[in-house]
PDB file of C-alpha atoms and ligand atoms in Angstrom:
ATOM      1  CA  MET M  24      85.819 108.847  83.583  1.00 59.00           C
ATOM      2  CA  SER M  25      82.825 109.024  85.854  1.00 76.00           C
ATOM      3  CA  GLU M  26      82.515 106.750  88.851  1.00 78.00           C
ATOM      4  CA  LEU M  27      79.476 104.500  88.612  1.00 85.00           C
ATOM      5  CA  LEU M  28      79.880 102.399  91.719  1.00 93.00           C
ATOM      6  CA  LYS M  29      82.259 102.033  94.618  1.00 96.00           C
ATOM      7  CA  PHE M  30      82.653  99.186  97.075  1.00 97.00           C
ATOM      8  CA  HIS M  31      84.637  99.539 100.269  1.00 98.00           C
ATOM      9  CA  PHE M  32      86.056  96.748 102.434  1.00 97.00           C
ATOM     10  CA  ASP M  33      88.020  96.545 105.658  1.00 97.00           C
ATOM     11  CA  VAL M  34      90.398  93.632 105.381  1.00 97.00           C
ATOM     12  CA  ASP M  35      90.908  91.937 108.737  1.00 96.00           C
ATOM     13  CA  GLY M  36      94.548  91.160 109.359  1.00 95.00           C
ATOM     14  CA  THR M  37      93.962  88.836 112.284  1.00 91.00           C
ATOM     15  CA  ASP M  38      91.666  86.265 110.743  1.00 88.00           C
ATOM     16  CA  PHE M  39      93.336  84.025 108.241  1.00 86.00           C
ATOM     17  CA  THR M  40      90.347  81.841 107.660  1.00 86.00           C
ATOM     18  CA  SER M  41      88.229  84.669 106.304  1.00 86.00           C
ATOM     19  CA  ALA M  42      90.947  86.077 104.029  1.00 91.00           C
ATOM     20  CA  GLY M  43      89.574  86.452 100.529  1.00 93.00           C
ATOM     21  CA  GLN M  44      86.086  87.450 101.661  1.00 93.00           C
ATOM     22  CA  ALA M  45      86.269  90.917 100.116  1.00 96.00           C
ATOM     23  CA  SER M  46      87.312  89.422  96.780  1.00 97.00           C
ATOM     24  CA  VAL M  47      84.495  86.888  96.856  1.00 95.00           C
ATOM     25  CA  GLN M  48      82.022  89.715  97.554  1.00 96.00           C
ATOM     26  CA  VAL M  49      83.425  91.830  94.709  1.00 97.00           C
ATOM     27  CA  LYS M  50      83.047  88.909  92.363  1.00 96.00           C
ATOM     28  CA  LYS M  51      79.368  88.600  93.310  1.00 95.00           C
ATOM     29  CA  ASN M  52      78.782  92.323  92.872  1.00 96.00           C
ATOM     30  CA  LEU M  53      80.440  92.386  89.446  1.00 97.00           C
ATOM     31  CA  ARG M  54      78.387  89.399  88.341  1.00 95.00           C
ATOM     32  CA  GLN M  55      75.206  91.221  89.266  1.00 95.00           C
ATOM     33  CA  LEU M  56      76.368  94.167  87.189  1.00 95.00           C
ATOM     34  CA  GLY M  57      76.687  91.876  84.180  1.00 95.00           C
ATOM     35  CA  ILE M  58      80.448  92.390  83.780  1.00 96.00           C
ATOM     36  CA  PRO M  59      81.942  89.792  81.347  1.00 95.00           C
ATOM     37  CA  PRO M  60      83.227  86.630  83.126  1.00 92.00           C
ATOM     38  CA  GLU M  61      86.787  86.950  81.803  1.00 91.00           C
ATOM     39  CA  ILE M  62      87.044  90.481  83.268  1.00 96.00           C
ATOM     40  CA  ILE M  63      85.579  89.287  86.575  1.00 96.00           C
ATOM     41  CA  ARG M  64      88.110  86.494  86.675  1.00 92.00           C
ATOM     42  CA  ARG M  65      91.016  88.907  86.208  1.00 95.00           C
ATOM     43  CA  VAL M  66      89.685  91.332  88.839  1.00 97.00           C
ATOM     44  CA  SER M  67      89.105  88.447  91.270  1.00 94.00           C
ATOM     45  CA  ILE M  68      92.614  87.066  90.916  1.00 93.00           C
ATOM     46  CA  ALA M  69      94.312  90.464  91.166  1.00 97.00           C
ATOM     47  CA  MET M  70      92.240  91.536  94.147  1.00 98.00           C
ATOM     48  CA  TYR M  71      92.555  88.216  95.972  1.00 97.00           C
ATOM     49  CA  GLU M  72      96.340  88.358  95.765  1.00 97.00           C
ATOM     50  CA  GLY M  73      96.336  91.929  97.037  1.00 98.00           C
ATOM     51  CA  GLU M  74      93.943  91.075  99.834  1.00 97.00           C
ATOM     52  CA  ILE M  75      96.011  88.062 100.906  1.00 97.00           C
ATOM     53  CA  ASN M  76      99.169  90.174 100.890  1.00 98.00           C
ATOM     54  CA  MET M  77      97.563  92.709 103.209  1.00 98.00           C
ATOM     55  CA  VAL M  78      96.605  89.862 105.561  1.00 97.00           C
ATOM     56  CA  ILE M  79      99.896  87.960 105.576  1.00 96.00           C
ATOM     57  CA  HIS M  80     102.380  90.810 105.190  1.00 97.00           C
ATOM     58  CA  ALA M  81     100.710  93.971 106.494  1.00 98.00           C
ATOM     59  CA  GLY M  82      98.328  93.053 109.319  1.00 97.00           C
ATOM     60  CA  GLY M  83      95.265  93.970 107.265  1.00 97.00           C
ATOM     61  CA  GLY M  84      94.170  97.085 105.429  1.00 98.00           C
ATOM     62  CA  GLU M  85      91.463  98.543 103.251  1.00 98.00           C
ATOM     63  CA  ALA M  86      90.271  97.827  99.749  1.00 98.00           C
ATOM     64  CA  ASP M  87      88.153  99.965  97.442  1.00 98.00           C
ATOM     65  CA  VAL M  88      86.813  98.798  94.128  1.00 98.00           C
ATOM     66  CA  ILE M  89      85.632 101.488  91.747  1.00 97.00           C
ATOM     67  CA  VAL M  90      83.636 100.688  88.653  1.00 97.00           C
ATOM     68  CA  THR M  91      83.565 103.233  85.849  1.00 95.00           C
ATOM     69  CA  GLU M  92      82.348 102.945  82.275  1.00 93.00           C
ATOM     70  CA  THR M  93      85.807 102.100  81.024  1.00 96.00           C
ATOM     71  CA  ALA M  94      87.569 100.215  83.814  1.00 97.00           C
ATOM     72  CA  ILE M  95      87.468  98.504  87.175  1.00 98.00           C
ATOM     73  CA  GLU M  96      89.946  99.975  89.605  1.00 98.00           C
ATOM     74  CA  ILE M  97      91.145  98.199  92.749  1.00 98.00           C
ATOM     75  CA  ARG M  98      92.762 100.379  95.415  1.00 98.00           C
ATOM     76  CA  LEU M  99      94.554  98.708  98.308  1.00 98.00           C
ATOM     77  CA  HIS M 100      95.831 100.592 101.311  1.00 98.00           C
ATOM     78  CA  ASP M 101      97.683  99.325 104.359  1.00 98.00           C
ATOM     79  CA  HIS M 102      99.828 100.533 107.245  1.00 98.00           C
ATOM     80  CA  GLY M 103     102.095  97.504 107.209  1.00 98.00           C
ATOM     81  CA  PRO M 104     105.908  97.443 107.146  1.00 98.00           C
ATOM     82  CA  GLY M 105     106.154  98.478 103.482  1.00 98.00           C
ATOM     83  CA  ILE M 106     108.047  96.742 100.685  1.00 98.00           C
ATOM     84  CA  LYS M 107     111.815  97.186 100.820  1.00 97.00           C
ATOM     85  CA  ASN M 108     112.591  96.503  97.175  1.00 98.00           C
ATOM     86  CA  ILE M 109     109.632  96.562  94.810  1.00 98.00           C
ATOM     87  CA  ASP M 110     111.544  95.217  91.792  1.00 98.00           C
ATOM     88  CA  GLN M 111     112.641  92.229  93.822  1.00 98.00           C
ATOM     89  CA  ALA M 112     109.150  91.702  95.269  1.00 98.00           C
ATOM     90  CA  MET M 113     107.721  91.659  91.724  1.00 98.00           C
ATOM     91  CA  GLN M 114     109.903  88.692  90.732  1.00 98.00           C
ATOM     92  CA  GLU M 115     108.186  85.317  90.479  1.00 96.00           C
ATOM     93  CA  GLY M 116     109.097  83.186  93.478  1.00 96.00           C
ATOM     94  CA  PHE M 117     110.352  85.986  95.732  1.00 98.00           C
ATOM     95  CA  SER M 118     108.668  85.774  99.131  1.00 98.00           C
ATOM     96  CA  THR M 119     109.373  86.678 102.732  1.00 98.00           C
ATOM     97  CA  ALA M 120     106.453  84.544 103.986  1.00 97.00           C
ATOM     98  CA  THR M 121     107.087  82.361 107.037  1.00 95.00           C
ATOM     99  CA  ASP M 122     106.978  78.562 107.021  1.00 96.00           C
ATOM    100  CA  THR M 123     103.652  78.607 108.861  1.00 93.00           C
ATOM    101  CA  ILE M 124     102.130  80.663 106.078  1.00 94.00           C
ATOM    102  CA  ARG M 125     103.649  78.365 103.462  1.00 95.00           C
ATOM    103  CA  THR M 126     102.040  75.302 104.988  1.00 94.00           C
ATOM    104  CA  LEU M 127      98.689  76.992 104.305  1.00 93.00           C
ATOM    105  CA  GLY M 128      99.519  77.197 100.598  1.00 95.00           C
ATOM    106  CA  PHE M 129     100.539  80.864 100.523  1.00 95.00           C
ATOM    107  CA  GLY M 130     103.968  82.372 100.050  1.00 95.00           C
ATOM    108  CA  ALA M 131     104.689  81.055  96.561  1.00 95.00           C
ATOM    109  CA  GLY M 132     105.934  84.498  95.585  1.00 97.00           C
ATOM    110  CA  MET M 133     103.396  84.629  92.757  1.00 96.00           C
ATOM    111  CA  GLY M 134     101.065  87.238  94.230  1.00 97.00           C
ATOM    112  CA  LEU M 135     102.528  90.462  92.882  1.00 98.00           C
ATOM    113  CA  PRO M 136     103.390  88.804  89.527  1.00 96.00           C
ATOM    114  CA  ASN M 137      99.769  87.602  89.267  1.00 95.00           C
ATOM    115  CA  MET M 138      98.522  91.108  90.112  1.00 97.00           C
ATOM    116  CA  LYS M 139     100.619  92.506  87.300  1.00 97.00           C
ATOM    117  CA  ARG M 140      99.668  89.786  84.849  1.00 95.00           C
ATOM    118  CA  TYR M 141      95.933  89.985  85.403  1.00 95.00           C
ATOM    119  CA  SER M 142      95.567  93.765  85.505  1.00 98.00           C
ATOM    120  CA  ASP M 143      96.129  96.167  82.603  1.00 98.00           C
ATOM    121  CA  ASP M 144      97.902  98.632  84.821  1.00 98.00           C
ATOM    122  CA  ILE M 145      99.454  98.494  88.301  1.00 98.00           C
ATOM    123  CA  GLU M 146     100.963 101.237  90.445  1.00 98.00           C
ATOM    124  CA  ILE M 147     102.738 100.428  93.699  1.00 98.00           C
ATOM    125  CA  HIS M 148     103.709 103.034  96.263  1.00 98.00           C
ATOM    126  CA  SER M 149     105.379 101.739  99.363  1.00 98.00           C
ATOM    127  CA  GLU M 150     107.333 103.289 102.170  1.00 98.00           C
ATOM    128  CA  LEU M 151     109.185 101.341 104.839  1.00 98.00           C
ATOM    129  CA  GLY M 152     107.522 101.697 108.213  1.00 97.00           C
ATOM    130  CA  VAL M 153     104.579 103.594 106.713  1.00 98.00           C
ATOM    131  CA  GLY M 154     102.655 101.237 104.472  1.00 98.00           C
ATOM    132  CA  THR M 155     101.751 100.240 100.950  1.00 98.00           C
ATOM    133  CA  ASP M 156      99.285 101.582  98.401  1.00 98.00           C
ATOM    134  CA  ILE M 157      98.494  99.624  95.274  1.00 98.00           C
ATOM    135  CA  ILE M 158      96.235 100.691  92.432  1.00 98.00           C
ATOM    136  CA  MET M 159      95.293  98.176  89.755  1.00 98.00           C
ATOM    137  CA  ARG M 160      93.099  98.748  86.737  1.00 98.00           C
ATOM    138  CA  VAL M 161      91.355  96.222  84.544  1.00 98.00           C
ATOM    139  CA  ASN M 162      89.992  97.837  81.392  1.00 98.00           C
ATOM    140  CA  LEU M 163      86.456  97.151  80.290  1.00 96.00           C
ATOM    141  CA  THR M 164      86.943  98.317  76.735  1.00 88.00           C
TER     142      THR M 164
ATOM    143  CA  MET Z   5      79.638  65.476  82.834  1.00 97.00           C
ATOM    144  CA  THR Z   6      78.297  66.981  86.044  1.00 98.00           C
ATOM    145  CA  VAL Z   7      79.869  66.771  89.491  1.00 98.00           C
ATOM    146  CA  SER Z   8      77.218  64.350  90.736  1.00 98.00           C
ATOM    147  CA  GLU Z   9      77.772  62.084  87.713  1.00 98.00           C
ATOM    148  CA  LEU Z  10      81.500  62.142  88.425  1.00 98.00           C
ATOM    149  CA  ILE Z  11      80.933  61.086  92.016  1.00 98.00           C
ATOM    150  CA  GLU Z  12      78.819  58.177  90.874  1.00 97.00           C
ATOM    151  CA  LYS Z  13      81.126  57.008  88.082  1.00 98.00           C
ATOM    152  CA  ALA Z  14      84.476  57.566  89.807  1.00 98.00           C
ATOM    153  CA  GLY Z  15      83.410  56.525  93.281  1.00 97.00           C
ATOM    154  CA  PHE Z  16      84.562  59.725  94.970  1.00 98.00           C
ATOM    155  CA  LYS Z  17      82.926  60.665  98.260  1.00 98.00           C
ATOM    156  CA  ALA Z  18      80.797  63.805  98.413  1.00 98.00           C
ATOM    157  CA  ALA Z  19      81.765  65.737 101.538  1.00 98.00           C
ATOM    158  CA  THR Z  20      79.509  68.624 100.448  1.00 98.00           C
ATOM    159  CA  LEU Z  21      77.447  68.820  97.276  1.00 98.00           C
ATOM    160  CA  PRO Z  22      75.473  72.079  97.173  1.00 98.00           C
ATOM    161  CA  GLU Z  23      75.922  72.408  93.382  1.00 98.00           C
ATOM    162  CA  PRO Z  24      75.541  68.861  91.990  1.00 98.00           C
ATOM    163  CA  ASP Z  25      74.822  69.979  88.421  1.00 98.00           C
ATOM    164  CA  LYS Z  26      77.999  71.971  87.865  1.00 98.00           C
ATOM    165  CA  GLU Z  27      79.583  70.964  84.576  1.00 98.00           C
ATOM    166  CA  ILE Z  28      83.129  69.549  84.588  1.00 98.00           C
ATOM    167  CA  THR Z  29      85.427  70.569  81.758  1.00 97.00           C
ATOM    168  CA  GLY Z  30      88.919  69.724  83.003  1.00 98.00           C
ATOM    169  CA  VAL Z  31      91.295  69.088  85.881  1.00 98.00           C
ATOM    170  CA  TYR Z  32      93.873  71.213  87.680  1.00 98.00           C
ATOM    171  CA  ILE Z  33      96.266  69.799  90.290  1.00 98.00           C
ATOM    172  CA  GLY Z  34      98.006  72.089  92.759  1.00 98.00           C
ATOM    173  CA  ASP Z  35      98.513  73.053  96.381  1.00 98.00           C
ATOM    174  CA  LEU Z  36     100.006  76.516  96.060  1.00 97.00           C
ATOM    175  CA  LEU Z  37      97.032  78.829  96.135  1.00 96.00           C
ATOM    176  CA  SER Z  38      98.486  81.548  93.902  1.00 94.00           C
ATOM    177  CA  TRP Z  39      99.161  79.013  91.174  1.00 94.00           C
ATOM    178  CA  VAL Z  40      95.673  77.605  91.424  1.00 96.00           C
ATOM    179  CA  MET Z  41      94.154  81.105  91.339  1.00 92.00           C
ATOM    180  CA  GLY Z  42      96.130  82.015  88.261  1.00 89.00           C
ATOM    181  CA  ARG Z  43      96.053  78.758  86.323  1.00 93.00           C
ATOM    182  CA  ALA Z  44      92.950  76.709  87.114  1.00 95.00           C
ATOM    183  CA  ASN Z  45      90.135  77.171  84.596  1.00 94.00           C
ATOM    184  CA  SER Z  46      86.504  77.564  85.452  1.00 92.00           C
ATOM    185  CA  GLY Z  47      84.838  74.150  85.371  1.00 96.00           C
ATOM    186  CA  ASP Z  48      87.979  72.312  86.472  1.00 98.00           C
ATOM    187  CA  VAL Z  49      88.052  69.650  89.136  1.00 98.00           C
ATOM    188  CA  TRP Z  50      90.716  71.073  91.449  1.00 98.00           C
ATOM    189  CA  ILE Z  51      92.708  68.248  93.011  1.00 98.00           C
ATOM    190  CA  THR Z  52      94.676  69.186  96.112  1.00 98.00           C
ATOM    191  CA  ILE Z  53      95.911  67.910  99.455  1.00 98.00           C
ATOM    192  CA  MET Z  54      95.272  71.293 101.090  1.00 97.00           C
ATOM    193  CA  SER Z  55      92.391  71.287 103.524  1.00 97.00           C
ATOM    194  CA  ASN Z  56      92.469  74.668 105.254  1.00 96.00           C
ATOM    195  CA  MET Z  57      89.652  77.194 105.017  1.00 96.00           C
ATOM    196  CA  ASN Z  58      91.414  79.264 102.351  1.00 96.00           C
ATOM    197  CA  ILE Z  59      90.805  76.657  99.652  1.00 97.00           C
ATOM    198  CA  LEU Z  60      87.125  77.683  99.665  1.00 97.00           C
ATOM    199  CA  ALA Z  61      87.778  81.283  98.611  1.00 96.00           C
ATOM    200  CA  VAL Z  62      90.177  80.081  95.927  1.00 96.00           C
ATOM    201  CA  ALA Z  63      87.678  77.568  94.526  1.00 96.00           C
ATOM    202  CA  SER Z  64      84.991  80.206  94.541  1.00 94.00           C
ATOM    203  CA  LEU Z  65      87.140  82.846  92.830  1.00 94.00           C
ATOM    204  CA  ALA Z  66      88.627  80.475  90.266  1.00 93.00           C
ATOM    205  CA  ASP Z  67      85.142  79.069  89.604  1.00 92.00           C
ATOM    206  CA  THR Z  68      86.236  75.457  89.772  1.00 96.00           C
ATOM    207  CA  ALA Z  69      83.475  72.835  89.468  1.00 98.00           C
ATOM    208  CA  CYS Z  70      84.572  71.202  92.711  1.00 98.00           C
ATOM    209  CA  ILE Z  71      87.506  70.654  95.037  1.00 98.00           C
ATOM    210  CA  LEU Z  72      88.705  67.052  95.121  1.00 98.00           C
ATOM    211  CA  VAL Z  73      90.765  66.449  98.241  1.00 98.00           C
ATOM    212  CA  ALA Z  74      93.158  63.573  97.541  1.00 98.00           C
ATOM    213  CA  GLU Z  75      94.954  61.049  99.762  1.00 98.00           C
ATOM    214  CA  ASP Z  76      91.998  60.902 102.151  1.00 97.00           C
ATOM    215  CA  VAL Z  77      93.195  64.082 103.854  1.00 98.00           C
ATOM    216  CA  GLU Z  78      91.009  64.807 106.849  1.00 97.00           C
ATOM    217  CA  LEU Z  79      88.505  67.668 106.548  1.00 97.00           C
ATOM    218  CA  SER Z  80      87.362  69.733 109.516  1.00 97.00           C
ATOM    219  CA  GLN Z  81      83.695  70.176 110.334  1.00 98.00           C
ATOM    220  CA  ASP Z  82      84.268  73.929 110.061  1.00 96.00           C
ATOM    221  CA  LEU Z  83      85.445  73.587 106.494  1.00 97.00           C
ATOM    222  CA  LEU Z  84      82.435  71.496 105.510  1.00 98.00           C
ATOM    223  CA  THR Z  85      79.950  73.839 107.158  1.00 97.00           C
ATOM    224  CA  THR Z  86      81.465  76.852 105.415  1.00 96.00           C
ATOM    225  CA  ALA Z  87      81.664  75.014 102.083  1.00 97.00           C
ATOM    226  CA  LYS Z  88      77.931  74.343 102.260  1.00 97.00           C
ATOM    227  CA  GLN Z  89      77.215  77.984 103.105  1.00 96.00           C
ATOM    228  CA  LYS Z  90      79.370  79.170 100.207  1.00 95.00           C
ATOM    229  CA  ASN Z  91      77.954  76.648  97.751  1.00 96.00           C
ATOM    230  CA  ILE Z  92      81.209  74.853  97.139  1.00 98.00           C
ATOM    231  CA  ASN Z  93      81.339  71.177  96.204  1.00 98.00           C
ATOM    232  CA  VAL Z  94      84.004  69.292  98.161  1.00 98.00           C
ATOM    233  CA  LEU Z  95      84.796  65.707  97.183  1.00 98.00           C
ATOM    234  CA  LEU Z  96      87.116  63.246  98.837  1.00 98.00           C
ATOM    235  CA  THR Z  97      89.137  60.291  97.576  1.00 98.00           C
ATOM    236  CA  GLU Z  98      91.747  57.936  98.971  1.00 98.00           C
ATOM    237  CA  LEU Z  99      93.564  58.105  95.618  1.00 98.00           C
ATOM    238  CA  GLY Z 100      96.607  60.263  95.016  1.00 98.00           C
ATOM    239  CA  ALA Z 101      96.335  63.278  92.718  1.00 98.00           C
ATOM    240  CA  TYR Z 102      97.742  61.426  89.706  1.00 98.00           C
ATOM    241  CA  GLU Z 103      95.490  58.380  89.993  1.00 98.00           C
ATOM    242  CA  ALA Z 104      92.464  60.589  90.576  1.00 98.00           C
ATOM    243  CA  ALA Z 105      93.265  62.722  87.519  1.00 98.00           C
ATOM    244  CA  VAL Z 106      93.736  59.644  85.329  1.00 98.00           C
ATOM    245  CA  LYS Z 107      90.395  58.317  86.483  1.00 98.00           C
ATOM    246  CA  ILE Z 108      88.645  61.607  85.710  1.00 98.00           C
ATOM    247  CA  SER Z 109      90.377  61.870  82.346  1.00 97.00           C
ATOM    248  CA  LYS Z 110      88.905  58.516  81.282  1.00 97.00           C
ATOM    249  CA  LEU Z 111      85.421  59.728  82.181  1.00 96.00           C
ATOM    250  CA  ILE Z 112      85.202  63.250  80.760  1.00 92.00           C
TER     251      ILE Z 112
HETATM  252  N1  LIG L 218     101.124  94.757 101.347  1.00 90.49           N
HETATM  253  C1  LIG L 218     102.398  94.396 101.576  1.00 90.49           C
HETATM  254  N2  LIG L 218     103.079  94.903 102.631  1.00 90.49           N
HETATM  255  C2  LIG L 218     104.360  94.559 102.860  1.00 90.49           C
HETATM  256  N3  LIG L 218     105.059  93.701 102.102  1.00 90.49           N
HETATM  257  C3  LIG L 218     104.439  93.167 101.039  1.00 90.49           C
HETATM  258  C4  LIG L 218     103.080  93.469 100.712  1.00 90.49           C
HETATM  259  N4  LIG L 218     102.753  92.811  99.590  1.00 90.49           N
HETATM  260  C5  LIG L 218     103.843  92.114  99.226  1.00 90.49           C
HETATM  261  N5  LIG L 218     104.861  92.318 100.089  1.00 90.49           N
HETATM  262  C6  LIG L 218     106.235  91.761 100.003  1.00 90.49           C
HETATM  263  O1  LIG L 218     106.468  91.326  98.667  1.00 90.49           O
HETATM  264  C7  LIG L 218     106.782  89.929  98.660  1.00 90.49           C
HETATM  265  C8  LIG L 218     106.244  89.274  97.403  1.00 90.49           C
HETATM  266  O2  LIG L 218     104.805  89.302  97.397  1.00 90.49           O
HETATM  267  P1  LIG L 218     104.023  88.188  96.586  1.00 90.49           P
HETATM  268  O3  LIG L 218     104.505  88.186  95.175  1.00 90.49           O
HETATM  269  O4  LIG L 218     102.563  88.407  96.793  1.00 90.49           O
HETATM  270  O5  LIG L 218     104.485  86.828  97.245  1.00 90.49           O
HETATM  271  P2  LIG L 218     104.048  86.118  98.611  1.00 90.49           P
HETATM  272  O6  LIG L 218     102.850  86.839  99.144  1.00 90.49           O
HETATM  273  O7  LIG L 218     103.745  84.724  98.201  1.00 90.49           O
HETATM  274  O8  LIG L 218     105.221  86.220  99.537  1.00 90.49           O
HETATM  275  C9  LIG L 218     106.209  89.387  99.949  1.00 90.49           C
HETATM  276  O9  LIG L 218     106.829  88.196 100.362  1.00 90.49           O
HETATM  277  C10 LIG L 218     106.447  90.563 100.898  1.00 90.49           C
HETATM  278  O10 LIG L 218     107.778  90.577 101.335  1.00 90.49           O
HETATM  279 MG1  LIG L 219     101.242  87.230  98.020  1.00 90.49          MG
END
């Protein structure tokens, strides 16, 4: 599985208003590559949710998007507080978001479920006090 | 029907209209951004009462034809400037989400 292209982004954890910028850029890049719209849509949704989570729950982080001949892989990395109980966090509606964040339309507890639904494969590694790593793959074939 | 035709026929206000010829194929109503991301279809008019900057990224990623802000919710100058830069149509109406959707449904 050879790597054709790689995009790297620093996700700013202090600026709410620009959250989602990396995902919007990835969408543009994938369009230019001629990736099918339905695949782009799934990558965009999965990455946006991951990006937002890094902003609202982890104080920012890094995102890498790797395009190979067979898949698009999204790697998210942060040094936030970590996820205490991943099974619980994966449940629709579970959220620890504050009221302030909810008034902005976030914190519906649908982020991780959306990431799972719209990717073909998701791996989550998280350690309390250390951070969270998430790898998602959307297959091209 | 295109976004500019909708504005004319439904009497919605155009707050920004960088992409007047975008084709409208449906409607999605929602304020929770994760739901909109996951459920709105490309070409939808997205009706919401949210007006913070984050709606622009969501509209762009979900590929909606336009955002229709209901209930005459006030929009900041910042939002409008960024919407223009990002090529996102933002419409405004004094109607509630239901009335606006009914109106659109009769037109498309
Ligand atoms: N990167 C992260 N770092 C720490 N906690 C996280 C992270 N991503 C998700 N979580 C935890 O998992 C919960 C569920 O996430 P999600 O399904 O995206 O819902 P929401 O973001 O709406 O709260 C969050 O409320 C948070 O407690
Ligand atoms: Mg989330």
